[in-house]
mmCIF file of C-alpha atoms in Angstrom:
data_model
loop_
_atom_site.group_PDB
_atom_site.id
_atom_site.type_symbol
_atom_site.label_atom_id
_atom_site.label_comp_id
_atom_site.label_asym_id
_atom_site.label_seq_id
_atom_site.Cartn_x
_atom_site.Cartn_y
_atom_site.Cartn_z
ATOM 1 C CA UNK K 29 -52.651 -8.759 18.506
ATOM 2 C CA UNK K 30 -50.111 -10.383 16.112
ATOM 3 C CA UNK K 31 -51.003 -10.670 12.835
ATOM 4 C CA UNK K 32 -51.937 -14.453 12.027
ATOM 5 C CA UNK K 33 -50.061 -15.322 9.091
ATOM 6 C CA UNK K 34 -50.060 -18.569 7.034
ATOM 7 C CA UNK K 35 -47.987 -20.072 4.827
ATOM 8 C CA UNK K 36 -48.696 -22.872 2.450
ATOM 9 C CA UNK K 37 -46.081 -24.691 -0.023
ATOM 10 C CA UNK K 38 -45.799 -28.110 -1.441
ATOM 11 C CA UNK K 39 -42.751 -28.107 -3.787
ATOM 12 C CA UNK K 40 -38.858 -28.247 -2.967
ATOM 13 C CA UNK K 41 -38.484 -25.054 -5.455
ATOM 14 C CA UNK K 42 -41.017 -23.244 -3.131
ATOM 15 C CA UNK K 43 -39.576 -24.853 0.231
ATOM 16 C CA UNK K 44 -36.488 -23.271 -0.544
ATOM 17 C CA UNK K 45 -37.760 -19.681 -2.168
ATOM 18 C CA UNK K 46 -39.925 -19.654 1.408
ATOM 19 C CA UNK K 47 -37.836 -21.338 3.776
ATOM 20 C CA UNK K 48 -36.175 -17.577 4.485
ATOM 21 C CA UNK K 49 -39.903 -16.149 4.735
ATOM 22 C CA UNK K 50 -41.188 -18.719 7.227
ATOM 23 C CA UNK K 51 -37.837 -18.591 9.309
ATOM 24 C CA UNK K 52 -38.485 -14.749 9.740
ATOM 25 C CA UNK K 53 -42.038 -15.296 10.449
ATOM 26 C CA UNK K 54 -40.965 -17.433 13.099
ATOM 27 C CA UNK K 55 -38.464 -14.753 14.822
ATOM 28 C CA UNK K 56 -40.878 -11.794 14.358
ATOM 29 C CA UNK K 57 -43.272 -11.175 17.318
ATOM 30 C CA UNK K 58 -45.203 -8.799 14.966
ATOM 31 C CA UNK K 59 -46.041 -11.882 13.562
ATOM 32 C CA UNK K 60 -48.429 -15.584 14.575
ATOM 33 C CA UNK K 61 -47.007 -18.154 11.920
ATOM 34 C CA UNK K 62 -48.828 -21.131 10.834
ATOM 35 C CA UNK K 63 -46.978 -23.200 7.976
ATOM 36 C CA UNK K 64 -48.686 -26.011 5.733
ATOM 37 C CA UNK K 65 -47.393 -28.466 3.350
ATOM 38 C CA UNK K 66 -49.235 -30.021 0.872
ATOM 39 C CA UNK K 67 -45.831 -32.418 0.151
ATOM 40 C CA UNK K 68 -46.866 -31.843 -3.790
ATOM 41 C CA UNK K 69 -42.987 -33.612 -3.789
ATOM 42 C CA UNK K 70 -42.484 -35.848 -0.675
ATOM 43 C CA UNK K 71 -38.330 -36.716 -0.428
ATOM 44 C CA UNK K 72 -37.288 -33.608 -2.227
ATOM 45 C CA UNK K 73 -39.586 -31.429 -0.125
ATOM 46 C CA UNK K 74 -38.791 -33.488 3.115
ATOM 47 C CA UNK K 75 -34.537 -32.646 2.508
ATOM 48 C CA UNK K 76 -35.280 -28.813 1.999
ATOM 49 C CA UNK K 77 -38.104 -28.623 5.136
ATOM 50 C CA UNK K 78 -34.699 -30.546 7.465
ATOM 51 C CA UNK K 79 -31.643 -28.284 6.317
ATOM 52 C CA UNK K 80 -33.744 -25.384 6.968
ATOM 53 C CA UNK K 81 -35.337 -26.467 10.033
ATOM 54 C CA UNK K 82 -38.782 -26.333 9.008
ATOM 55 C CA UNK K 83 -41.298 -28.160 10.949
ATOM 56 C CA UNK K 84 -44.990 -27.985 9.111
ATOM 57 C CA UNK K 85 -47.973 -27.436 11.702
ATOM 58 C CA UNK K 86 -50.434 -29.180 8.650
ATOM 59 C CA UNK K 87 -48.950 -31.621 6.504
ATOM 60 C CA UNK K 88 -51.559 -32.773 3.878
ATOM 61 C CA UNK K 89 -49.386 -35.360 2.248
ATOM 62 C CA UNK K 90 -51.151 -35.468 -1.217
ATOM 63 C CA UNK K 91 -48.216 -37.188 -2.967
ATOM 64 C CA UNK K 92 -49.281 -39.960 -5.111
ATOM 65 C CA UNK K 93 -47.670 -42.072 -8.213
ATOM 66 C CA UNK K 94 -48.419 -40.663 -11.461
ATOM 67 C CA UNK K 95 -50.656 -37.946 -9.737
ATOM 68 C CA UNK K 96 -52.062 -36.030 -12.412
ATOM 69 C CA UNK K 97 -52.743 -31.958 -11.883
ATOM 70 C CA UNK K 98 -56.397 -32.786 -11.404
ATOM 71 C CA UNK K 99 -55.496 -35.083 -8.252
ATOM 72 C CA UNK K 100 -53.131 -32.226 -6.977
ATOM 73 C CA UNK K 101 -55.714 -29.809 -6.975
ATOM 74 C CA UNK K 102 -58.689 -31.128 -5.689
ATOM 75 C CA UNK K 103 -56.388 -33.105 -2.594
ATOM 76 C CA UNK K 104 -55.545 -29.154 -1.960
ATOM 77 C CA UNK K 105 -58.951 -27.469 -2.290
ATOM 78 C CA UNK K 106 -60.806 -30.363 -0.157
ATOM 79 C CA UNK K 107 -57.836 -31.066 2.729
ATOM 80 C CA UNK K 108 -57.435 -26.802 3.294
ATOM 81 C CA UNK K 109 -60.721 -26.218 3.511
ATOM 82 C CA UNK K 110 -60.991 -27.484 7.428
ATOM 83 C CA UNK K 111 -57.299 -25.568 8.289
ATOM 84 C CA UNK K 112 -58.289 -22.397 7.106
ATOM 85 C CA UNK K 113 -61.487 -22.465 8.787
ATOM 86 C CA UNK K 114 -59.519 -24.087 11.707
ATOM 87 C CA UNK K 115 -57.062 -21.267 11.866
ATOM 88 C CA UNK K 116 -59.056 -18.508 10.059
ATOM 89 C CA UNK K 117 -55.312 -16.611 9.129
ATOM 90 C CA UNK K 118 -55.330 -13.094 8.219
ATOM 91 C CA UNK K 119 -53.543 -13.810 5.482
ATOM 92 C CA UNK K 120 -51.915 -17.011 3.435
ATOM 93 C CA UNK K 121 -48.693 -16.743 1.864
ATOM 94 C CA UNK K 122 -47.752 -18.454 -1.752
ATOM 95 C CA UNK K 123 -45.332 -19.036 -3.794
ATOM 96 C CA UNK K 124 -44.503 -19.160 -7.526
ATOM 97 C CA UNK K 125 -46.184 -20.595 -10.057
ATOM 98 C CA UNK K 126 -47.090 -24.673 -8.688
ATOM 99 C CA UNK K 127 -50.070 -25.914 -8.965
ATOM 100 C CA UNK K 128 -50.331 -25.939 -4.571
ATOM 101 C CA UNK K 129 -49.465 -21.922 -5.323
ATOM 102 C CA UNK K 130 -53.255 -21.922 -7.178
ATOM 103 C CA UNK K 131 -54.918 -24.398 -5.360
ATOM 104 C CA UNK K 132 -53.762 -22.852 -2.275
ATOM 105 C CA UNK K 133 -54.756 -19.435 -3.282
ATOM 106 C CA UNK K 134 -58.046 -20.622 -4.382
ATOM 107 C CA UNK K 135 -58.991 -22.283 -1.187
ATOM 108 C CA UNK K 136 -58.018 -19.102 0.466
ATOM 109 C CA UNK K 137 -59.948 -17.393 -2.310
ATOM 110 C CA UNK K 138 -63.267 -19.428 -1.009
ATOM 111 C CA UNK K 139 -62.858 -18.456 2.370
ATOM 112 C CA UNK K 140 -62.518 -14.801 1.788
ATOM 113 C CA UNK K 141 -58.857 -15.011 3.543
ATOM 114 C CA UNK K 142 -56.602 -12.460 2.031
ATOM 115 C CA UNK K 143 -53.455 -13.726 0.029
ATOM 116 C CA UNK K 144 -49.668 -12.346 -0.158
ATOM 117 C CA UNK K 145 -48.583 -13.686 -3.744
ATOM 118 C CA UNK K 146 -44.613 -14.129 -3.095
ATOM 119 C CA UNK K 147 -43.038 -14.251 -6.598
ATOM 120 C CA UNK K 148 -45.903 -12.203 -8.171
ATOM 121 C CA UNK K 149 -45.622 -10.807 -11.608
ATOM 122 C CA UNK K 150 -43.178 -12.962 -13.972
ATOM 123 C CA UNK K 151 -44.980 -13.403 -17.200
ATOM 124 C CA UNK K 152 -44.367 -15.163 -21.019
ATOM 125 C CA UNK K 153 -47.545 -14.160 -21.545
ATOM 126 C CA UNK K 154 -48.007 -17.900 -23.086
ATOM 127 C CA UNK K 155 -50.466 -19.865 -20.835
ATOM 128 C CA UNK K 156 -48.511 -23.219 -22.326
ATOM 129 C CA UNK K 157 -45.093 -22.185 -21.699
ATOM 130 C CA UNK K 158 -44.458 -22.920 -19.305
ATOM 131 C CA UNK K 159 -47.092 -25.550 -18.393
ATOM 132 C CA UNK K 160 -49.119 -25.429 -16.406
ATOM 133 C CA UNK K 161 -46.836 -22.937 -14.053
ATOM 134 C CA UNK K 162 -47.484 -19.314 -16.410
ATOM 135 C CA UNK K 163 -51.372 -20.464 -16.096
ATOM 136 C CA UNK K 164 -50.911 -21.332 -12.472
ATOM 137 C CA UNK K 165 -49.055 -17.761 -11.713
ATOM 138 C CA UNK K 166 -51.497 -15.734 -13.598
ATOM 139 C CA UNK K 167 -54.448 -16.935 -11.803
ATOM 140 C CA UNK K 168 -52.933 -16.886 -8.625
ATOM 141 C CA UNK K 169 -52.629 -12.680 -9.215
ATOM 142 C CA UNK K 170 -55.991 -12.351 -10.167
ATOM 143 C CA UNK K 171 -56.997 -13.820 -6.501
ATOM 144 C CA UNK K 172 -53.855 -12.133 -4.637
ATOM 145 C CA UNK K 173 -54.158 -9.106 -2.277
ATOM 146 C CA UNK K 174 -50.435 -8.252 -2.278
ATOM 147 C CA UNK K 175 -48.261 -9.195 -4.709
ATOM 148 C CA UNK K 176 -44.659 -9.683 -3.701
ATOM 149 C CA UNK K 177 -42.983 -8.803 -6.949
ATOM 150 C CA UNK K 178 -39.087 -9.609 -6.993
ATOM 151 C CA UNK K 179 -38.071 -6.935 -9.886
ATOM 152 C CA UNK K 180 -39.341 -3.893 -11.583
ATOM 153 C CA UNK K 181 -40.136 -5.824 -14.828
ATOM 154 C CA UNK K 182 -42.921 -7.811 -12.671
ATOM 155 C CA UNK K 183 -44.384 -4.789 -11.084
ATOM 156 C CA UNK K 184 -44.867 -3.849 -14.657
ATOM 157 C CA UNK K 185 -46.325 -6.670 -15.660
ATOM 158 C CA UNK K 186 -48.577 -6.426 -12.774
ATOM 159 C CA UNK K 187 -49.455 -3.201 -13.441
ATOM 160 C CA UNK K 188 -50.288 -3.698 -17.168
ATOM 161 C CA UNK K 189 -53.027 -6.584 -15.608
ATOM 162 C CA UNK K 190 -54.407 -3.179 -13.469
ATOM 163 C CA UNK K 191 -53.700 -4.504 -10.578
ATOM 164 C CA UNK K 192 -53.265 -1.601 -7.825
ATOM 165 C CA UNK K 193 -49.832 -0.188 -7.452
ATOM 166 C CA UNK K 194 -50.664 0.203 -3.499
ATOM 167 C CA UNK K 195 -50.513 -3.095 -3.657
ATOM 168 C CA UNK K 196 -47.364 -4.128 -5.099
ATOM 169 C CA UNK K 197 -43.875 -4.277 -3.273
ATOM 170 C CA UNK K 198 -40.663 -5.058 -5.188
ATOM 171 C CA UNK K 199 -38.839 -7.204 -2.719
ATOM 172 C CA UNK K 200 -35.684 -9.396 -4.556
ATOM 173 C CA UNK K 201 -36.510 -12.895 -4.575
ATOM 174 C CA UNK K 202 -36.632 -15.061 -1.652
ATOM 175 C CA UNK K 203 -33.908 -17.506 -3.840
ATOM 176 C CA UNK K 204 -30.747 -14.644 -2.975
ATOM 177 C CA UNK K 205 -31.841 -14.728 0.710
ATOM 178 C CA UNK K 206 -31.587 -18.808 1.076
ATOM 179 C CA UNK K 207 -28.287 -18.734 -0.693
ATOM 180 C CA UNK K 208 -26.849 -16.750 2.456
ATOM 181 C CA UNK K 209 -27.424 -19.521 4.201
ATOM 182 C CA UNK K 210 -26.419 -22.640 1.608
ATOM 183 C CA UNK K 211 -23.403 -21.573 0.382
ATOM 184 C CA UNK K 212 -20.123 -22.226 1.725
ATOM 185 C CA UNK K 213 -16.711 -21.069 0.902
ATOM 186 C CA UNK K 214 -15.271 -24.213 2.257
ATOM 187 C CA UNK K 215 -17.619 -26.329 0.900
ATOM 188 C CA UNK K 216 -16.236 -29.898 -1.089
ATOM 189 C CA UNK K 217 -17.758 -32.706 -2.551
ATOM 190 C CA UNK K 218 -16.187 -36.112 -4.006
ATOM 191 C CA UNK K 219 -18.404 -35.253 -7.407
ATOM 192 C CA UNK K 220 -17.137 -31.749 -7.411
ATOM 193 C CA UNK K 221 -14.609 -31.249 -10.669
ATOM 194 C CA UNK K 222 -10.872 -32.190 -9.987
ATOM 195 C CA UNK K 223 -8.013 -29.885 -10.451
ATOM 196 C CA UNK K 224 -8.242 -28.454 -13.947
ATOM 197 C CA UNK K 225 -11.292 -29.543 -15.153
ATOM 198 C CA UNK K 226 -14.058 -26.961 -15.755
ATOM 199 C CA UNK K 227 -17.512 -28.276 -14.227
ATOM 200 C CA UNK K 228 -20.886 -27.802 -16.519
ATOM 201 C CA UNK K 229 -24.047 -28.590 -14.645
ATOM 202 C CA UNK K 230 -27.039 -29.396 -16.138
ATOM 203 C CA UNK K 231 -30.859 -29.163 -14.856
ATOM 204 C CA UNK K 232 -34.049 -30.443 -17.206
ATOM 205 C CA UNK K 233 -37.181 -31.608 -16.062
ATOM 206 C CA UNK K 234 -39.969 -29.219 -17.351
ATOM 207 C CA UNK K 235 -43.121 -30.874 -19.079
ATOM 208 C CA UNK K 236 -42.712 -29.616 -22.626
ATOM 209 C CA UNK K 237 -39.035 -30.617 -22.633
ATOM 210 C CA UNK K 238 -39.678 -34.524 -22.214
ATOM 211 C CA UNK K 239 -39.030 -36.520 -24.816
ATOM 212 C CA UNK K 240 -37.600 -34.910 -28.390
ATOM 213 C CA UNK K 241 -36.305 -31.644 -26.563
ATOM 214 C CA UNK K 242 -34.586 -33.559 -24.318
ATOM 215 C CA UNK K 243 -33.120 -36.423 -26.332
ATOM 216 C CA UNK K 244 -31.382 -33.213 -28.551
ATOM 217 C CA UNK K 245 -30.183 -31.746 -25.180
ATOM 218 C CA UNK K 246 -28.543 -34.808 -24.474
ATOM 219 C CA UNK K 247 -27.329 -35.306 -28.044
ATOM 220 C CA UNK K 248 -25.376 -31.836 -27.783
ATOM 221 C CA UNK K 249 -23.889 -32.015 -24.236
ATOM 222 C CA UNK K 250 -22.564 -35.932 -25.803
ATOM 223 C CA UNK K 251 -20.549 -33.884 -28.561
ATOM 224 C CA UNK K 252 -19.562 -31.611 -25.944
ATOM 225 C CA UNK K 253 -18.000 -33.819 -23.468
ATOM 226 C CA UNK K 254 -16.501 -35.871 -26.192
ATOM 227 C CA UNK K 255 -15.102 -32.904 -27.773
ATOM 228 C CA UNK K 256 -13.909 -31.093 -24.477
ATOM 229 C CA UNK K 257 -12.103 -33.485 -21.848
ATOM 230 C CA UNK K 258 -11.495 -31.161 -19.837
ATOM 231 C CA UNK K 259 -14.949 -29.991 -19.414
ATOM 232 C CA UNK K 260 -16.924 -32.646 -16.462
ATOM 233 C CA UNK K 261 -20.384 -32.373 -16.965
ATOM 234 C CA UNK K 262 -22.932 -33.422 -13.944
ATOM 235 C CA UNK K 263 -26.292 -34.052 -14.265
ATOM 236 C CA UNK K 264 -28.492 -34.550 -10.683
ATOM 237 C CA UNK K 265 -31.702 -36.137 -12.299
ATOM 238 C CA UNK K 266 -35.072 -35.978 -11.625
ATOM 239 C CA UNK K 267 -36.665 -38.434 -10.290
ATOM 240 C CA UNK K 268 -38.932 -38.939 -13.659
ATOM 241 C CA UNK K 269 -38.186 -42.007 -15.056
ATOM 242 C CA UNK K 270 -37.993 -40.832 -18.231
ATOM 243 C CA UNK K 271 -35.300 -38.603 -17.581
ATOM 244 C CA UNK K 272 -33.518 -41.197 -15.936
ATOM 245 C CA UNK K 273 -34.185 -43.438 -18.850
ATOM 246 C CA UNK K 274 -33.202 -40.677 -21.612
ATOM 247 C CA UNK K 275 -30.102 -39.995 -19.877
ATOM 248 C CA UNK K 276 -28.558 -43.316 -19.423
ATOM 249 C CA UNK K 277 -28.986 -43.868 -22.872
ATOM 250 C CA UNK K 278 -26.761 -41.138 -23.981
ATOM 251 C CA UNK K 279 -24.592 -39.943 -21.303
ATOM 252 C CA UNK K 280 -23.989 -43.164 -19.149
ATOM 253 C CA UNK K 281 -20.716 -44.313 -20.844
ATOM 254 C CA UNK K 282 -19.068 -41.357 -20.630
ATOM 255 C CA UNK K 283 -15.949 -40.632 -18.654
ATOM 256 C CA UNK K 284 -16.139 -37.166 -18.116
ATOM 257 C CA UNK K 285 -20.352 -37.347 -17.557
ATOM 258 C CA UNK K 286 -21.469 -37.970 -13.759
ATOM 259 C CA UNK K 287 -25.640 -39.150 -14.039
ATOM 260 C CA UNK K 288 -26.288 -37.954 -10.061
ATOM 261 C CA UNK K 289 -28.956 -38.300 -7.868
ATOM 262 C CA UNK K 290 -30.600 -35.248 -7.061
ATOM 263 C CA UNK K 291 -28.889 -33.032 -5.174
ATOM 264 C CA UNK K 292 -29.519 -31.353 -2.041
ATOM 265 C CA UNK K 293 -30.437 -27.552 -1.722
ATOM 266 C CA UNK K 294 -26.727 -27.216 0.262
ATOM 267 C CA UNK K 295 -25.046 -29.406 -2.181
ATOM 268 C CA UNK K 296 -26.676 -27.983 -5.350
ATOM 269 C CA UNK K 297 -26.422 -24.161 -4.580
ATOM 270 C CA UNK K 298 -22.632 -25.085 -3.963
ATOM 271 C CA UNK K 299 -22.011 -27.263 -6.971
ATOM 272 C CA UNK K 300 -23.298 -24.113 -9.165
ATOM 273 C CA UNK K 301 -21.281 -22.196 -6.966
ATOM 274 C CA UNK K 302 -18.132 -24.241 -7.874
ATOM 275 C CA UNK K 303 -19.045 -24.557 -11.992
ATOM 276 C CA UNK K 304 -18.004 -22.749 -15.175
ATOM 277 C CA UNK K 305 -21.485 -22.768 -16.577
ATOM 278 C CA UNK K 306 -25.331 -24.188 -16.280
ATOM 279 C CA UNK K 307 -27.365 -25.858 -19.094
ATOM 280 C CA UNK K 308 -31.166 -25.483 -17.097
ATOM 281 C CA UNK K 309 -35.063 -25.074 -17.409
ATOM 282 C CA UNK K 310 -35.290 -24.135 -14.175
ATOM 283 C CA UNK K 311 -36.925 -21.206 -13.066
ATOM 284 C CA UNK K 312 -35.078 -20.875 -9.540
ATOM 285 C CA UNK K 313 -31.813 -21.500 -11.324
ATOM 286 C CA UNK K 314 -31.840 -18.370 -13.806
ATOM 287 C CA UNK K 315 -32.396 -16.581 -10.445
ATOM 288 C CA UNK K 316 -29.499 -18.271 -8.508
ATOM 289 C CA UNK K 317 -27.099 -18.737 -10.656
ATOM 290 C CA UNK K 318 -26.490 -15.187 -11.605
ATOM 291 C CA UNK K 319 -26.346 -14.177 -7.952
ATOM 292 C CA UNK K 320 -23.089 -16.373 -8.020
ATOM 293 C CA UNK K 321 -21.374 -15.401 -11.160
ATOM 294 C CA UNK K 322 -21.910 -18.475 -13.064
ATOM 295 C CA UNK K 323 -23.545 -18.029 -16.764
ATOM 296 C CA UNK K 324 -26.855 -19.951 -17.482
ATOM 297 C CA UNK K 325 -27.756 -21.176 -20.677
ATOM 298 C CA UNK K 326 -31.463 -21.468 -20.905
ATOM 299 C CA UNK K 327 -33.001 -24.200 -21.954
ATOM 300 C CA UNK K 328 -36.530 -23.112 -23.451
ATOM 301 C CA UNK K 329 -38.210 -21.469 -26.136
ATOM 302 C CA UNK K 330 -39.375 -18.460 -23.376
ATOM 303 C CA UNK K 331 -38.749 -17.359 -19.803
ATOM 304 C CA UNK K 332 -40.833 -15.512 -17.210
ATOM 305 C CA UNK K 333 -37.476 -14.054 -16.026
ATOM 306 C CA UNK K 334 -36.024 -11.560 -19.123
ATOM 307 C CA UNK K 335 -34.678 -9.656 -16.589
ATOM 308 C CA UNK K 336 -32.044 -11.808 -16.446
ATOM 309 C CA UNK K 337 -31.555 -12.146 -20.097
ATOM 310 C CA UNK K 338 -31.450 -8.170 -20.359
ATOM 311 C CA UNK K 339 -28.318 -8.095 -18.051
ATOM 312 C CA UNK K 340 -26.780 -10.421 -19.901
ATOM 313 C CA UNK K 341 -26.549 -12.796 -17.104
ATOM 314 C CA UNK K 342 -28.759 -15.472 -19.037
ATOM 315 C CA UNK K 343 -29.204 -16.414 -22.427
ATOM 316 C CA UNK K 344 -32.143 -18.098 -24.022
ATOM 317 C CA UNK K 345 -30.737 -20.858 -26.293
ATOM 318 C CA UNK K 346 -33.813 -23.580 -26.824
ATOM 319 C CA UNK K 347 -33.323 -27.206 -26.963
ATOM 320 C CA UNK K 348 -32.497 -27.893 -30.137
ATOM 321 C CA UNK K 349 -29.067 -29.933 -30.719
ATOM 322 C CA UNK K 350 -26.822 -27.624 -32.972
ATOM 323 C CA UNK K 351 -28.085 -24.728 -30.737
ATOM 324 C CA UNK K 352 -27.330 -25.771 -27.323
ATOM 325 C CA UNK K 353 -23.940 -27.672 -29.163
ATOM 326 C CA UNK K 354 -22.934 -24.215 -30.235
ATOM 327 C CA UNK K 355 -23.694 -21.998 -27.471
ATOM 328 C CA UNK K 356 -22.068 -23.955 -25.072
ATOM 329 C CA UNK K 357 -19.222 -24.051 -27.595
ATOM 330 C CA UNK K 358 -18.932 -20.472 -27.363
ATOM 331 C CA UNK K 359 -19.045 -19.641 -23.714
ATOM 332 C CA UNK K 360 -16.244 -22.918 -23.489
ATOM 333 C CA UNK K 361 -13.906 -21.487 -26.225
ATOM 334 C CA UNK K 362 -14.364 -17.856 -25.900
ATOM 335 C CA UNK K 363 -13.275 -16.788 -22.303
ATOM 336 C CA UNK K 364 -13.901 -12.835 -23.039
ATOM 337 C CA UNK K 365 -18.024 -14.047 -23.512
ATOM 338 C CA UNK K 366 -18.208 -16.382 -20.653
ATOM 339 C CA UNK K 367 -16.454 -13.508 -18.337
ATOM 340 C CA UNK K 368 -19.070 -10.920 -19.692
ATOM 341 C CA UNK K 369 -21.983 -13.108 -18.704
ATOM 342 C CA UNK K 370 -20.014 -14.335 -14.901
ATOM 343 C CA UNK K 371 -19.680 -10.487 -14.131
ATOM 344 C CA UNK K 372 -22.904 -9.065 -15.225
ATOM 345 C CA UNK K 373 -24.674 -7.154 -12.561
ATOM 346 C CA UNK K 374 -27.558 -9.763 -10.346
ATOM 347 C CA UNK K 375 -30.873 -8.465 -10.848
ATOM 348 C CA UNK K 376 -32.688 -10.546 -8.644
ATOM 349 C CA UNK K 377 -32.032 -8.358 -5.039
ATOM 350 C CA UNK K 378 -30.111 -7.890 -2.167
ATOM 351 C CA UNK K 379 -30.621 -10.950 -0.002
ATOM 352 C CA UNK K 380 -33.383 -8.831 2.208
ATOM 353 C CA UNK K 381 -36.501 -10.184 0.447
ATOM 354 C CA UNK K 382 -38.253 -11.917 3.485
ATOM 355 C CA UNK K 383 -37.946 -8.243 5.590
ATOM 356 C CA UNK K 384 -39.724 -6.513 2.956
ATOM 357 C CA UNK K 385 -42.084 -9.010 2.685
ATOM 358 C CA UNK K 386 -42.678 -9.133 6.355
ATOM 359 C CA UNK K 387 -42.438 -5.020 6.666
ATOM 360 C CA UNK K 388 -44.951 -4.749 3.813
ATOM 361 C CA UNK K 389 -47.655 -7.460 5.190
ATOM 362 C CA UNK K 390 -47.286 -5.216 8.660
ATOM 363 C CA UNK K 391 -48.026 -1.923 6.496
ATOM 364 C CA UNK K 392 -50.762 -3.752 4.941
ATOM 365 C CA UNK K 393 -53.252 -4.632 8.383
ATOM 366 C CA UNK K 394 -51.940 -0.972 10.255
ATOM 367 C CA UNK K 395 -51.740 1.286 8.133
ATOM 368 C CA UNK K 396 -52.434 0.622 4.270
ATOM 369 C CA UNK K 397 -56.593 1.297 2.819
ATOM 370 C CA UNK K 398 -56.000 -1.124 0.156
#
């Protein structure tokens, strides 16, 4: 009998990180896939689920205006509840660190349904920073069965919680294996940077970053773009208005500064693709980034990925002005730095995630004794 597998998501980050698990599922006659979506993010989600020809057997379609993470969680506990009894998987798939990734695992959790933790393991061992995604990842490997860690820092980490070592698989991360797909050698864009311009793109969204972190981010990459005309800066915002607001007031009027609507997964792992360097919070984009060559300035006070920092691929610069001013500086002015950080080695796998996962979930119901 195939093994009944189910996999739940609700985020465009974790559409895209599973997108290459769920198409393999699909392909595999080892394998009986079921996929939910909780649509956590509705548009954003909807883009990914279409260029990756995704079509959800259960959408719960929590998405509300000005949902809080109360209202996430409880729409998730109370609408899985009749699927998984419905369906009664062998196993649920998650992903990451959302808040879907813990509700998800906890409704599993209540009906004694096993769970494969994809993305297991990253830690700042700070249950604020980030919030609420280190809490969310932490409790989702006290729950998990497997744990699908993408590097040997996160096995670590899982092992220093005592979780089993049976029961953890270093796989890469899913990210590498959706970029075979997305990027294009031929790909082109009107926004793309002309002839002789160096392109800077910049990513910010997180929580603790709204408001005063932001306003200094802003404040630096101003200086920047009036200081450096060759340098063309694009920013795809969130949809939070206050982003939108906070960057209108000091980017909008300048020439070399294009405010964007959010990208894409094609279009956005192909504008990194095609850039000098990335100002980001993002998780994903310390991951994907570095798989292309491009440097990533980090913008936060800690990172579940120091992996990436270690290989000198990353590098953790904050959000204060005359930080993130200088550091870009530096990687702008000094091309021996910038060429360090573009050709330092990808620790983030091979691209093959999604068949380890899948090999390892088969190993689990045939022949494992966890």
């Amino acid at each position: 009998m195939p093994i009944k597998v189910m996999t739940i998501f609700g985020t465009r980050p974790e559409a895209i990180k599973m997108a290459p698990v769920v198409n393999a599922l699909k392909k595999d006659e080892r394998f009986s896939a079921k996929t939910v979506i909780t649509a956590q993010h509705r548009d954003m989600l909807d883009q990914v689920l279409q260029i990756f020809d995704i079509k959800a057997d259960y959408d719960l379609d929590i998405m509300s205006q000005g949902q809080t993470l109360t209202d996430i969680t409880t729409k998730v506990l109370l609408d899985l509840q009749p699927i998984l009894q419905k369906e009664q998987p062998d196993i649920v798939l998650v992903h990451g660190d959302t808040t879907t990734t813990f509700a998800a695992a906890t409704a599993a959790f209540y009906q004694q349904v096993r769970i494969g933790h994809v993305e297991a393991g990253l830690r700042t061992w700070n249950k604020y920073s980030p919030f609420p995604e280190e809490a969310n990842r932490q409790m989702t490997d006290v729950l998990a069965d497997l744990f699908f860690a993408p590097t040997e820092q996160s096995k670590q980490n899982l092992l220093a919680e005592n979780h089993p070592e049976k029961a953890i698989v270093i796989t890469g991360n899913t990210a590498i294996d959706a970029m075979k797909f997305t990027v294009r050698k031929d790909y082109n864009a009107p926004s793309l940077a002309s002839a002789g311009q160096r392109q800077l793109v910049l990513t910010m969204h997180r929580r603790e970053n709204l408001g005063s972190p932001m306003i200094q981010v802003f404040s630096a990459l101003r200086r920047i773009a009036q200081e450096f005309p060759d340098v063309s800066i694009v920013f795809p915002m969130h949809k939070n208005p206050q982003v939108r607001k906070l960057a209108s007031e000091k980017l909008a009027d300048l020439k070399n500064v294009q405010l964007i609507e959010p990208l894409g997964v094609i279009d956005f792992h192909n504008f990194i693709a095609n850039s000098y360097l990335v100002l980001s919070d993002s998780g994903g984009v310390q991951e994907e980034a570095p798989s292309l060559g491009v440097p990533v300035l980090v913008l936060r006070d800690t990172t579940e990925r120091p992996e990436g920092i270690d290989a000198g691929t990353l590098k953790l610069i904050g959000t204060q002005e005359e930080e993130v001013y200088r550091s870009t500086k530096i990687l702008l002015n000094d091309q021996r730095i910038h060429t360090a950080m573009a050709q330092a080695k990808n620790p983030y796998g091979d691209g093959f995630a999604s068949e380890y996962i899948l090999d390892s979930i088969y190993s689990y119901f045939n022949d494992s004794k966890i």
